[in-house]
Coordinates of C-alpha atoms in Angstrom, one line a residue:
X614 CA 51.0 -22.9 -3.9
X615 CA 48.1 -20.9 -3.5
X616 CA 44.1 -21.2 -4.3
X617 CA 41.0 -19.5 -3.9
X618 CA 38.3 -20.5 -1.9
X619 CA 35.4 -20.1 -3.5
X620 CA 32.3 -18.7 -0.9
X621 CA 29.9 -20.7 -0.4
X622 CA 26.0 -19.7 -0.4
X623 CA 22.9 -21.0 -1.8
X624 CA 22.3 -18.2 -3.5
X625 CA 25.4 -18.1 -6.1
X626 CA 24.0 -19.3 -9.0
X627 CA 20.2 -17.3 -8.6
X628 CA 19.1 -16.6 -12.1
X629 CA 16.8 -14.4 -13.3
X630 CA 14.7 -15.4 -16.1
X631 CA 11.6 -12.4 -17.7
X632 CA 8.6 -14.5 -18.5
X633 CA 7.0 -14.4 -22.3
X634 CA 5.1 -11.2 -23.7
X635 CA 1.7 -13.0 -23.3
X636 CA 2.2 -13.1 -19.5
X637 CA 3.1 -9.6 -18.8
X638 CA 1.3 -6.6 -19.0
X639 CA 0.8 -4.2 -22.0
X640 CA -0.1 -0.7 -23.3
X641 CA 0.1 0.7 -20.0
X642 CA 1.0 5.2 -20.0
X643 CA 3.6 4.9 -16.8
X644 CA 3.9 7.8 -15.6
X645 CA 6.0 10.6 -17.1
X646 CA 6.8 12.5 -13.8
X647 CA 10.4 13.2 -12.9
X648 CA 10.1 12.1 -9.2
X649 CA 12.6 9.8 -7.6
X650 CA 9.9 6.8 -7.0
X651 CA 9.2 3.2 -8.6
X652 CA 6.2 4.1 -9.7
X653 CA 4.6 0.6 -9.1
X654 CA 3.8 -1.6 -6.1
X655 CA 2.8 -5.3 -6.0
X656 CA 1.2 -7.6 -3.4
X657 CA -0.3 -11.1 -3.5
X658 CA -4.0 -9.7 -4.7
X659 CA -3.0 -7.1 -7.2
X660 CA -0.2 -4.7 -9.5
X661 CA -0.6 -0.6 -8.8
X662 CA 1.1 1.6 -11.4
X663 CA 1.5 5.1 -11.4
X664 CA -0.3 6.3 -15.1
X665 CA -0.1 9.7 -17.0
X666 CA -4.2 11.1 -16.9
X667 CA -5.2 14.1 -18.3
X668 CA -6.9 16.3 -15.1
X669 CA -5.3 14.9 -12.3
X670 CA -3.5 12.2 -10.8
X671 CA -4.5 8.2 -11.3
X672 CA -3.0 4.7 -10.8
X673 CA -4.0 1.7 -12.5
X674 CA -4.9 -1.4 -9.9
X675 CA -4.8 -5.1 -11.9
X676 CA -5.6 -8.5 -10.7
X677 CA -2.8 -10.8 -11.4
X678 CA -4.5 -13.1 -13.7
X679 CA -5.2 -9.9 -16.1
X680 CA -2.2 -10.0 -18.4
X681 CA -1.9 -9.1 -22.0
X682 CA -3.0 -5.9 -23.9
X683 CA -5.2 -3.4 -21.9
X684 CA -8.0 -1.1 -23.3
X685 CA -7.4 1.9 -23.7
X686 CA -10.6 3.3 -21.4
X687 CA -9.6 0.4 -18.3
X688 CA -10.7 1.6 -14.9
X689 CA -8.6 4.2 -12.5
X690 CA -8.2 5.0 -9.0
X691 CA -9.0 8.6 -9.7
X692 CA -9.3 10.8 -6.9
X693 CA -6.4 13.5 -6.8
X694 CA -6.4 16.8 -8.5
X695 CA -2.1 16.5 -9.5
X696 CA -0.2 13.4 -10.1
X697 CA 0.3 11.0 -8.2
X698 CA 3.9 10.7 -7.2
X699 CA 3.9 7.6 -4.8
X700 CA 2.0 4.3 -3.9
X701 CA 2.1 1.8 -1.0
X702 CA 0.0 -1.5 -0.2
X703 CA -1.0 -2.0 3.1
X704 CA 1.1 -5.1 4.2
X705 CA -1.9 -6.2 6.3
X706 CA -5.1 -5.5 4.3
X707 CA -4.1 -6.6 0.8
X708 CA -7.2 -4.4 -0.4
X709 CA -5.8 -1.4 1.0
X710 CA -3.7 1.2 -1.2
X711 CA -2.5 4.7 -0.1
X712 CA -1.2 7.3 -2.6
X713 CA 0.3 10.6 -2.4
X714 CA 0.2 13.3 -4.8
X715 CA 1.4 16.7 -5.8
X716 CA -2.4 17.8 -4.7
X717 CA -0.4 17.8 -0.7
X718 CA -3.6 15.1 0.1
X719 CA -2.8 11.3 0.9
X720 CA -6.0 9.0 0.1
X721 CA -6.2 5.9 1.6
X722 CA -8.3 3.5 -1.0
X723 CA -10.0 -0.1 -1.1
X724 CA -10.1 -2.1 -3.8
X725 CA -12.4 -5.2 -4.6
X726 CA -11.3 -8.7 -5.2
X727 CA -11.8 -9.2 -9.0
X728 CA -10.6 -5.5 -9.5
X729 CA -11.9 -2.7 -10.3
X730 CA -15.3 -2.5 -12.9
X731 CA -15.1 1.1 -13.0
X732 CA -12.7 4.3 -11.9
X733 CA -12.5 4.7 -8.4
X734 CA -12.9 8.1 -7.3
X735 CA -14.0 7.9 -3.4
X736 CA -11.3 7.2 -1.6
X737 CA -12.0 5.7 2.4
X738 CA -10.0 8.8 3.9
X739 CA -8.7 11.8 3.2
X740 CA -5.6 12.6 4.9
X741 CA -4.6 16.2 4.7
X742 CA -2.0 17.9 6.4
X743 CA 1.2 18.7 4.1
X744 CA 1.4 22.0 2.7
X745 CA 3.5 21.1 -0.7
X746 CA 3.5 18.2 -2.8
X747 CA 3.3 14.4 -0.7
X748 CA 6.5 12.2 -2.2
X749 CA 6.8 9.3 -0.2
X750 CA 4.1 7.0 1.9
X751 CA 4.9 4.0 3.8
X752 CA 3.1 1.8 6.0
X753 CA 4.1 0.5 9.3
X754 CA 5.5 -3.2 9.1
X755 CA 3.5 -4.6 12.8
X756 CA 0.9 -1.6 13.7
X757 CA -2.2 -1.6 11.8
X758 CA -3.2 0.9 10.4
X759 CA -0.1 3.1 11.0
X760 CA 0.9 4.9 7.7
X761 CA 4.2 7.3 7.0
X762 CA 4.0 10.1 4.6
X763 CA 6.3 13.0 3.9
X764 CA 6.5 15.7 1.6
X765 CA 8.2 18.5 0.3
X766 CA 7.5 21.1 3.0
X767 CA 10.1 18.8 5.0
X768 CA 8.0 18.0 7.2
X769 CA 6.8 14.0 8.3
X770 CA 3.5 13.0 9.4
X771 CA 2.8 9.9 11.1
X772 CA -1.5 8.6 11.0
X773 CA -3.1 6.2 12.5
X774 CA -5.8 5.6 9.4
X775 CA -8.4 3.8 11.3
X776 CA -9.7 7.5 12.1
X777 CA -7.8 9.9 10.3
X778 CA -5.7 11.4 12.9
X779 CA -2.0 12.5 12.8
X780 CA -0.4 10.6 15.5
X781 CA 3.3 12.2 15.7
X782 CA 4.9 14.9 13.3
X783 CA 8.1 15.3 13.0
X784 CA 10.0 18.5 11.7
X785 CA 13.8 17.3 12.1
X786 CA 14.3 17.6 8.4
X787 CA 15.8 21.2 7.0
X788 CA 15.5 20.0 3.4
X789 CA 13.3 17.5 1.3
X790 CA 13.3 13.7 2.9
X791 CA 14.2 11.8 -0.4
X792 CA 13.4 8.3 1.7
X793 CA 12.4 6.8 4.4
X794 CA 12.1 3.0 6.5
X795 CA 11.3 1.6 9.6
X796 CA 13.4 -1.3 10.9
X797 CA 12.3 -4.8 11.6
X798 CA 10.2 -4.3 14.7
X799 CA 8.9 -0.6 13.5
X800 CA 10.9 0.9 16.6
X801 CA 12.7 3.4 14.2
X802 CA 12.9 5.3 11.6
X803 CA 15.8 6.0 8.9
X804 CA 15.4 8.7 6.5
X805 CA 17.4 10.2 3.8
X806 CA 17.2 13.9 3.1
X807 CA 18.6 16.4 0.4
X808 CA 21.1 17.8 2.7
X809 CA 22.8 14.6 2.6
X810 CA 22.6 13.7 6.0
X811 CA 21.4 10.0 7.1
X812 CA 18.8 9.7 10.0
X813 CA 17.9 7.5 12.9
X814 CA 14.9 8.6 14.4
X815 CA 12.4 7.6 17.2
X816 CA 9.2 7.8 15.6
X817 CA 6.7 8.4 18.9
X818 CA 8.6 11.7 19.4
X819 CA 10.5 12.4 16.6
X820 CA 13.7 12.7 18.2
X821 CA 17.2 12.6 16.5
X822 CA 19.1 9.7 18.2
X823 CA 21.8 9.8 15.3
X824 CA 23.2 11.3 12.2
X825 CA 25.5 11.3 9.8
X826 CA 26.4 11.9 5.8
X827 CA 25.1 9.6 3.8
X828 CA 27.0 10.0 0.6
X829 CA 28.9 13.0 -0.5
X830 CA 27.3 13.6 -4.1
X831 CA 23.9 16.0 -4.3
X832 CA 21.6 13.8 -6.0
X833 CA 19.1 11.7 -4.6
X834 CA 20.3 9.3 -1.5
X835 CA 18.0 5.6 -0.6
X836 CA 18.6 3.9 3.0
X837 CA 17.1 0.7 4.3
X838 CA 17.1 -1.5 7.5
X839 CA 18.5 -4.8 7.3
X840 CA 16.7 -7.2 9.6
X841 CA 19.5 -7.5 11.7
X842 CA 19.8 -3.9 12.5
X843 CA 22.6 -2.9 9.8
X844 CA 22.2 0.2 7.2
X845 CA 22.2 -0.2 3.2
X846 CA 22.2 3.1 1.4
X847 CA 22.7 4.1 -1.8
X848 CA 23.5 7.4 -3.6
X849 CA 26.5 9.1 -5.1
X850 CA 29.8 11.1 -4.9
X851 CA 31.2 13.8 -5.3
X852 CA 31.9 13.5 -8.8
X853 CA 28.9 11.4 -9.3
X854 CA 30.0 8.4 -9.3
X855 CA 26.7 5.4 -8.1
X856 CA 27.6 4.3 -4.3
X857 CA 26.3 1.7 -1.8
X858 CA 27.4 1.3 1.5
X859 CA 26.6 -0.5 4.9
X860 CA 26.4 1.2 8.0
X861 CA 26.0 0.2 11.5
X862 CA 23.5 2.7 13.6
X863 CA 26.0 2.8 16.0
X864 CA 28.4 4.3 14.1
X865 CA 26.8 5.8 10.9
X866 CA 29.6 8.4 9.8
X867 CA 31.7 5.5 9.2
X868 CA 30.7 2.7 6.8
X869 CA 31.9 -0.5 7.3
X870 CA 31.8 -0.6 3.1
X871 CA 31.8 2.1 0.8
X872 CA 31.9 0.7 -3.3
X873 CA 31.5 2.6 -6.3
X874 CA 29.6 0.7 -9.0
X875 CA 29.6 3.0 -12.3
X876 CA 28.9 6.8 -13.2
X877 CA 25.2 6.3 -14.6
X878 CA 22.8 9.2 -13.0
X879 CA 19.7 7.3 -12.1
X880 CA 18.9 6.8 -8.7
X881 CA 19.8 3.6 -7.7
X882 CA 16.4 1.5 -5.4
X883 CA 17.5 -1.1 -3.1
X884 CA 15.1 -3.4 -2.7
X885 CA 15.6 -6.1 0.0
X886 CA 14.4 -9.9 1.0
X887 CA 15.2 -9.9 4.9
X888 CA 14.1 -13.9 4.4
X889 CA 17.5 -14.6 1.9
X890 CA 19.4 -11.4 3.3
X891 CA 19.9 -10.5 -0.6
X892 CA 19.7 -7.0 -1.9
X893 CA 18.2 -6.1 -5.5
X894 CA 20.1 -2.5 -6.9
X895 CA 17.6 -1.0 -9.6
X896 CA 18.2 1.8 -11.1
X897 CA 16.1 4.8 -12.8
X898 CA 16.9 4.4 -16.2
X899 CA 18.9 1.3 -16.2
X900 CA 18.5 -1.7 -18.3
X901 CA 20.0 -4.0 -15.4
X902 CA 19.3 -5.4 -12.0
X903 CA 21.8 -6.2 -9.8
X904 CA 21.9 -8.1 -6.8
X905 CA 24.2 -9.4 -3.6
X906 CA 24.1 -11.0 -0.5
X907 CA 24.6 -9.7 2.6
X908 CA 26.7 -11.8 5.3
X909 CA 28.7 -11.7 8.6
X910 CA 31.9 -12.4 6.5
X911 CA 34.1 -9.7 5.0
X912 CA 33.7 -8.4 2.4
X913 CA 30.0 -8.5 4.0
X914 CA 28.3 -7.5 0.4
X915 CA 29.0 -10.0 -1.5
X916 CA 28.0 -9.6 -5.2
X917 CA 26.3 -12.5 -7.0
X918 CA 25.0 -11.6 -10.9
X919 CA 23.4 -8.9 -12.4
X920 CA 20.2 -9.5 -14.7
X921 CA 20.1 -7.6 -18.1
X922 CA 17.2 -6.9 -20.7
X923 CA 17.5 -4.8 -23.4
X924 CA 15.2 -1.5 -22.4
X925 CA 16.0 0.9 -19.7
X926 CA 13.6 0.6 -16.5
X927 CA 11.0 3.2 -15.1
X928 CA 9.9 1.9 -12.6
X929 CA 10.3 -1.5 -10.8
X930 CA 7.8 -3.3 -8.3
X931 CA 9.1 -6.1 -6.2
X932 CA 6.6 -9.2 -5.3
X933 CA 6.5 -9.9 -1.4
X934 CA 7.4 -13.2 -0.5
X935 CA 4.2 -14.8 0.1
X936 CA 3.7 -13.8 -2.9
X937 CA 6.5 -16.2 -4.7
X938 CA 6.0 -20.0 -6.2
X939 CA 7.4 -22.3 -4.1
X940 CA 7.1 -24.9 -6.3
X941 CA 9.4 -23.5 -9.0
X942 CA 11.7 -22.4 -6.2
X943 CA 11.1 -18.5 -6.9
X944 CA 12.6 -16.5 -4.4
X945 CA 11.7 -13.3 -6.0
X946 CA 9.0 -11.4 -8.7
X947 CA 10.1 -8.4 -10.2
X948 CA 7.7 -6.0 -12.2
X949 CA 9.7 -4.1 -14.2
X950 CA 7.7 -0.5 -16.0
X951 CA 9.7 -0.2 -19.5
X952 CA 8.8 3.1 -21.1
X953 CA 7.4 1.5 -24.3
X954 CA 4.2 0.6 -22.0
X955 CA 5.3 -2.8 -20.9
X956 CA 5.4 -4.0 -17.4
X957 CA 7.9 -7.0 -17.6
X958 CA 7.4 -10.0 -14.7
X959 CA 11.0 -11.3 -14.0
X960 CA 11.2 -13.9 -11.7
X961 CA 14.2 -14.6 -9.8
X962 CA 15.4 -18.7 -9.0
X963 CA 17.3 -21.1 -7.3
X964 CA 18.0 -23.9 -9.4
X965 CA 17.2 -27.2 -7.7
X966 CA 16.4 -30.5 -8.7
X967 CA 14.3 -31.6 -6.4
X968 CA 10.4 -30.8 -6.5
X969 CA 9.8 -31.0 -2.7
X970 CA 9.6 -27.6 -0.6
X971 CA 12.9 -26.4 0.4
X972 CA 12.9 -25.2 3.7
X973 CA 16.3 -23.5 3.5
X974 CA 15.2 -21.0 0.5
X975 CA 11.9 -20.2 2.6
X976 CA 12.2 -19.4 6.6
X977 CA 9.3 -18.0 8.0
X978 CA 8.2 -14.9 6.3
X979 CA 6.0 -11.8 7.1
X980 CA 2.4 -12.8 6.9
X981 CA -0.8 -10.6 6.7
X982 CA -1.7 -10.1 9.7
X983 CA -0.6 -7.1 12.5
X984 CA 1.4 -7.9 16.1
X985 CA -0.4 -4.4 17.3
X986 CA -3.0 -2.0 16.8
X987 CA -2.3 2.0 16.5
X988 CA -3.1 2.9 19.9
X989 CA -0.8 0.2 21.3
X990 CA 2.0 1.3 19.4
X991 CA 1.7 4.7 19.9
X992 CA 1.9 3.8 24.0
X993 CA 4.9 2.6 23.7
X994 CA 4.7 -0.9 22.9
X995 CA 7.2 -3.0 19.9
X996 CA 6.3 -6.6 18.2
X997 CA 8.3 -8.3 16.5
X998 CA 6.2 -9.4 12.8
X999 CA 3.8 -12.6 13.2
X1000 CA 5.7 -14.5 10.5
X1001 CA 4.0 -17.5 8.5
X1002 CA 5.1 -20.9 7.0
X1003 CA 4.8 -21.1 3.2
X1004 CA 5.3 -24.5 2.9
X1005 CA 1.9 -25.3 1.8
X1006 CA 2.0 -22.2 -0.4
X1007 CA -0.1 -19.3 0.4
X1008 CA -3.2 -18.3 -0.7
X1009 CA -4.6 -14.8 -0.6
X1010 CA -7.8 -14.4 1.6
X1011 CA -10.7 -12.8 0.7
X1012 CA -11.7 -9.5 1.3
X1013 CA -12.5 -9.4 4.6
X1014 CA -15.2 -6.0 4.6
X1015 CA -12.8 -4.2 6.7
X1016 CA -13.6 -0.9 5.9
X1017 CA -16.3 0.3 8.5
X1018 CA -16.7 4.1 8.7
X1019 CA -17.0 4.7 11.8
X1020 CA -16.4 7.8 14.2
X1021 CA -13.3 5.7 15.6
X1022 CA -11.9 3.5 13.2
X1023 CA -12.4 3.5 9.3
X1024 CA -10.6 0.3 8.7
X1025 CA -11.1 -1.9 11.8
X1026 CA -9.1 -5.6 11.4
X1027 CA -7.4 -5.9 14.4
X1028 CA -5.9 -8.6 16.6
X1029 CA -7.2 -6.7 19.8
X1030 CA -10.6 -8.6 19.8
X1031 CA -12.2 -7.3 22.5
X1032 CA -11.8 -3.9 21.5
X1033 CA -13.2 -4.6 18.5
X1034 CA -16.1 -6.0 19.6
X1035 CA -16.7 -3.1 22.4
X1036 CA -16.1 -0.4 19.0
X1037 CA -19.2 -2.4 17.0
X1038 CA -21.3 -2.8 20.1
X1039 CA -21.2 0.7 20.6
X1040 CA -21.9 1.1 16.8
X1041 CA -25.0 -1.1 17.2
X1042 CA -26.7 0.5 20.3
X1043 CA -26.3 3.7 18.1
X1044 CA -28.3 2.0 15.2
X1045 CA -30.9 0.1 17.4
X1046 CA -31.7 3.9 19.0
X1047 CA -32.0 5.4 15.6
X1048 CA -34.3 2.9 14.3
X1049 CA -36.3 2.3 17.3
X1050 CA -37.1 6.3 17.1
X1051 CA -37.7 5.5 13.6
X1052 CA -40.4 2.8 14.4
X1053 CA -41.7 5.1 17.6
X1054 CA -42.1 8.2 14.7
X1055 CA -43.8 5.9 12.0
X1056 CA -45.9 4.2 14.8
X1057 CA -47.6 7.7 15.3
X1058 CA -47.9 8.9 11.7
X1059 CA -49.7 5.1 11.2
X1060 CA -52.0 5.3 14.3
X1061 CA -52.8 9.4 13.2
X1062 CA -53.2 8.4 9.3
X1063 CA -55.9 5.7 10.7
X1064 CA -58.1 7.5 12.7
X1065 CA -58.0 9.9 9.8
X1066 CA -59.2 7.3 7.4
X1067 CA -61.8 5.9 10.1
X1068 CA -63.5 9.6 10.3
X1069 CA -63.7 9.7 6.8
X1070 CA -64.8 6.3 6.2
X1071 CA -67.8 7.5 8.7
X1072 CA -68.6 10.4 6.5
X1073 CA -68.9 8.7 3.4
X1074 CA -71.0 5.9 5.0
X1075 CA -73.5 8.8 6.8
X1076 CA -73.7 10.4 3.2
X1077 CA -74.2 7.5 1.3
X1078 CA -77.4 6.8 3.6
X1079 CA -78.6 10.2 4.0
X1080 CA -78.6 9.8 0.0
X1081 CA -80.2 6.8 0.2
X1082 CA -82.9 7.9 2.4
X1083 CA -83.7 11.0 0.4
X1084 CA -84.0 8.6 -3.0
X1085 CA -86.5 6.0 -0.6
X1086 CA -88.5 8.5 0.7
X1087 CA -89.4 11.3 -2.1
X1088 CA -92.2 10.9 -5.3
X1089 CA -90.2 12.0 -7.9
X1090 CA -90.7 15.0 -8.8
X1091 CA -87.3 16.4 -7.4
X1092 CA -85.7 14.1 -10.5
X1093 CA -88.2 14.9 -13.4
X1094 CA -88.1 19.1 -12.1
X1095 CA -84.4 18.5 -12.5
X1096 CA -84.8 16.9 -16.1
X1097 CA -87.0 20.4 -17.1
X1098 CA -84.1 22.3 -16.2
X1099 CA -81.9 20.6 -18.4
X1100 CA -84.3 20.7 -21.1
X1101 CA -84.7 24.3 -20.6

């Protein structure tokens, strides 16, 4: 007699569950470009989304507790002369946004707690290289400051923000680069391009260390790092038929698994929770979210339930986990763009009876603060992420006035203290020169303007009594002769 074992996980019965109208987000223009992106990207503080604007490029920046119907004239981020084709929050300033846009500039912007009052137009820095349109930015997950772009003249551009400066560029790529993603530590880079090749690449020189093809169709290819090392991509056959597989970067021409899901033509977004090892599929254009769990046990993707709502998806933004309820045992916050306007909030759960925190649904996850700076990255050096403990729930600090332009940094949080403090001393002895030349300058003018004042303070008193003495010391006449000449 034979049975079947059913797998056990934790995760089988996740549901997902799309909260009511009132608590989502309304009469919002996403975007109506045709780039491959999600058009929307969510931290603790705030919800970006990529929005049609006449004369230019915008996104819209909201606070969390701003849900309903929004006017109609509500504040932008402003700035670029074409549309903005991707967004990325800094993972350790949650004030910080960069966007790239079909104008070939990145801006890197801050944003106030509470929101914006009015549209942001001044962006912190200006990062221009790329000589066609910017596609893709993406920040580095342990070095502050460290931001990815890449755009359509092939070519990839490593910054360190802080002061504006390309760090590394890489030209590896003969065609567009439809993705890219570090791995766990931020010691690699994958990227995907259009000529269907899969890439592992050292990002401090931009060397190849290995290749592959992805997936055999020509539309658009995704690839991510697992925590542990292995590959996820997504992308599509040769007769265009939706594919994920998983790769190890030892041997990336041969998956370990290769499935077809269905022949719908969106690009397929995997979006990934390295704390639960599950992977979220969302496609352009699909009206479902599917997700499975990764494992050391064949078949190694393991597919748990797929979520369905009635109206195909634009765009999709996925909550980081510090970002989740514990209480309610959430394990994930999608923000789904629907293209009636609607941004839908679907949260994803464990069902459990008990009320306490569960420490097996939350490990340590990726807090807000960096393991390294720019310049001690760059040398050489890898962190592993300072991870934090959400069982007493996280709250998001306040904004901590990071943004300093200065000649060396422009957004100075750091964990290297001491350079920090040399960076602002040297910034003060600047000042304290300035004004004291200041003082010196105004010192003189004060000391000049008196003795002017005291000279002619002397002259009026010396006139006043040479008057006097002239009115003391006559008989008259001079006034009465002076009265005859008026009257004649």
């Amino acid at each position: 007699m034979s049975f079947r074992v059913v797998r056990s996980s934790k995760f089988r019965h996740v549901y997902g569950q799309a909260l009511k109208r009132e608590q989502c987000y309304d009469n919002i223009r996403v975007s109506k470009s045709s780039w491959d992106a999600t058009f929307c990207a969510v931290n603790p503080k705030f919800l970006a989304i990529i929005v049609e604007s006449a004369g230019g490029g915008a996104f819209i920046v909201l606070p969390h507790n701003k849900v309903g119907r929004l006017a109609a004239d509500h504040p932008l981020v402003g700035g670029h002369k074409g549309p903005v084709l991707d967004i990325a929050w800094c993972p350790h300033n949650d004030n910080v946004i960069a966007s790239g846009s079909e104008d070939c500039v990145v801006k890197v912007w801050h944003i106030p707690d509470g929101g914006l009052i009015k549209t942001l137009t001044e962006p912190v820095v200006d990062l221009i290289f790329h000589q066609r349109r910017v596609g893709l930015v993406l920040w580095h997950p342990t070095a502050l400051n460290v931001l990815l772009t890449a755009g359509s003249d092939n070519q990839v551009a490593i910054w360190n923000v802080g002061t504006g400066e390309a760090l590394v560029k890489i030209d590896c790529h003969p065609d567009i680069v439809y993705s890219a993603c570090f791995n766990w530590d931020g010691s690699e880079l994958l990227t995907t391009c259009k000529d269907k090749k899969i890439r592992i690449i050292n990002p401090r020189s931009g060397e190849v260390e290995s290749e592959a093809i992805c997936h055999e169709g020509s539309k658009a290819t995704r690839a991510i790092f697992l925590r542990h090392g292995l590959v996820f991509t997504t992308g599509f056959s040769k007769m265009s038929e939706r594919q994920y597989s998983l790769r190890t970067p030892d041997a990336l021409s041969e998956p370990i698994v290769m499935v077809e899901l269905d022949t719908s033509n969106g690009v397929m977004f995997p979006l990934y929770d390295p704390d639960t090892n599950l992977v979220y599929l969302c496609g352009k254009g699909d009206s479902v979210i599917r997700y499975f769990e990764i494992t050391a046990e064949p078949p190694f993707v393991h597919y748990i339930n797929t979520f369905q709502t009635p109206d195909p998806q634009r765009g999709i933004g996925m909550m980081p986990k510090r970002g989740c309820d514990v209480t309610s045992c959430e394990i994930s916050r999608f923000y789904r763009l629907n293209n009636s306007g609607l941004c839908q909030v679907i949260t994803m759960t464990v069902p459990r009876k008990s009320e306490l925190f569960q420490e097996d649904l939350y490990p340590d996850t990726l807090g807000d603060s960096a393991a390294l700076t720019a310049e001690e990255w760059i040398e050489g050096k890898n962190a592993e992420p300072i991870l934090i403990s959400l069982k007493d729930g996280y709250k998001p600090p306040e904004s901590k006035a990071t943004i300093t332009v200065s000649k060396r940094n422009m957004l100075d949080k750091g964990p290297a203290k001491g350079a920090k403090t040399a960076n602002l001393a040297q910034v003060s002895d600047k000042t304290l020169q300035e004004f004291a030349d200041e003082i010196r300058k105004l010192k003189a003018m004060i000391v000049k303007h008196e003795n002017r004042i005291r000279a002619l303070e002397a002259e009026v008193a010396l006139s006043k009594a040479n008057a006097d003495e002239d009115g003391s010391g006559g008989d008259g006449l001079n006034t009465g002769h002076a009265l005859g000449d008026d009257e004649v």
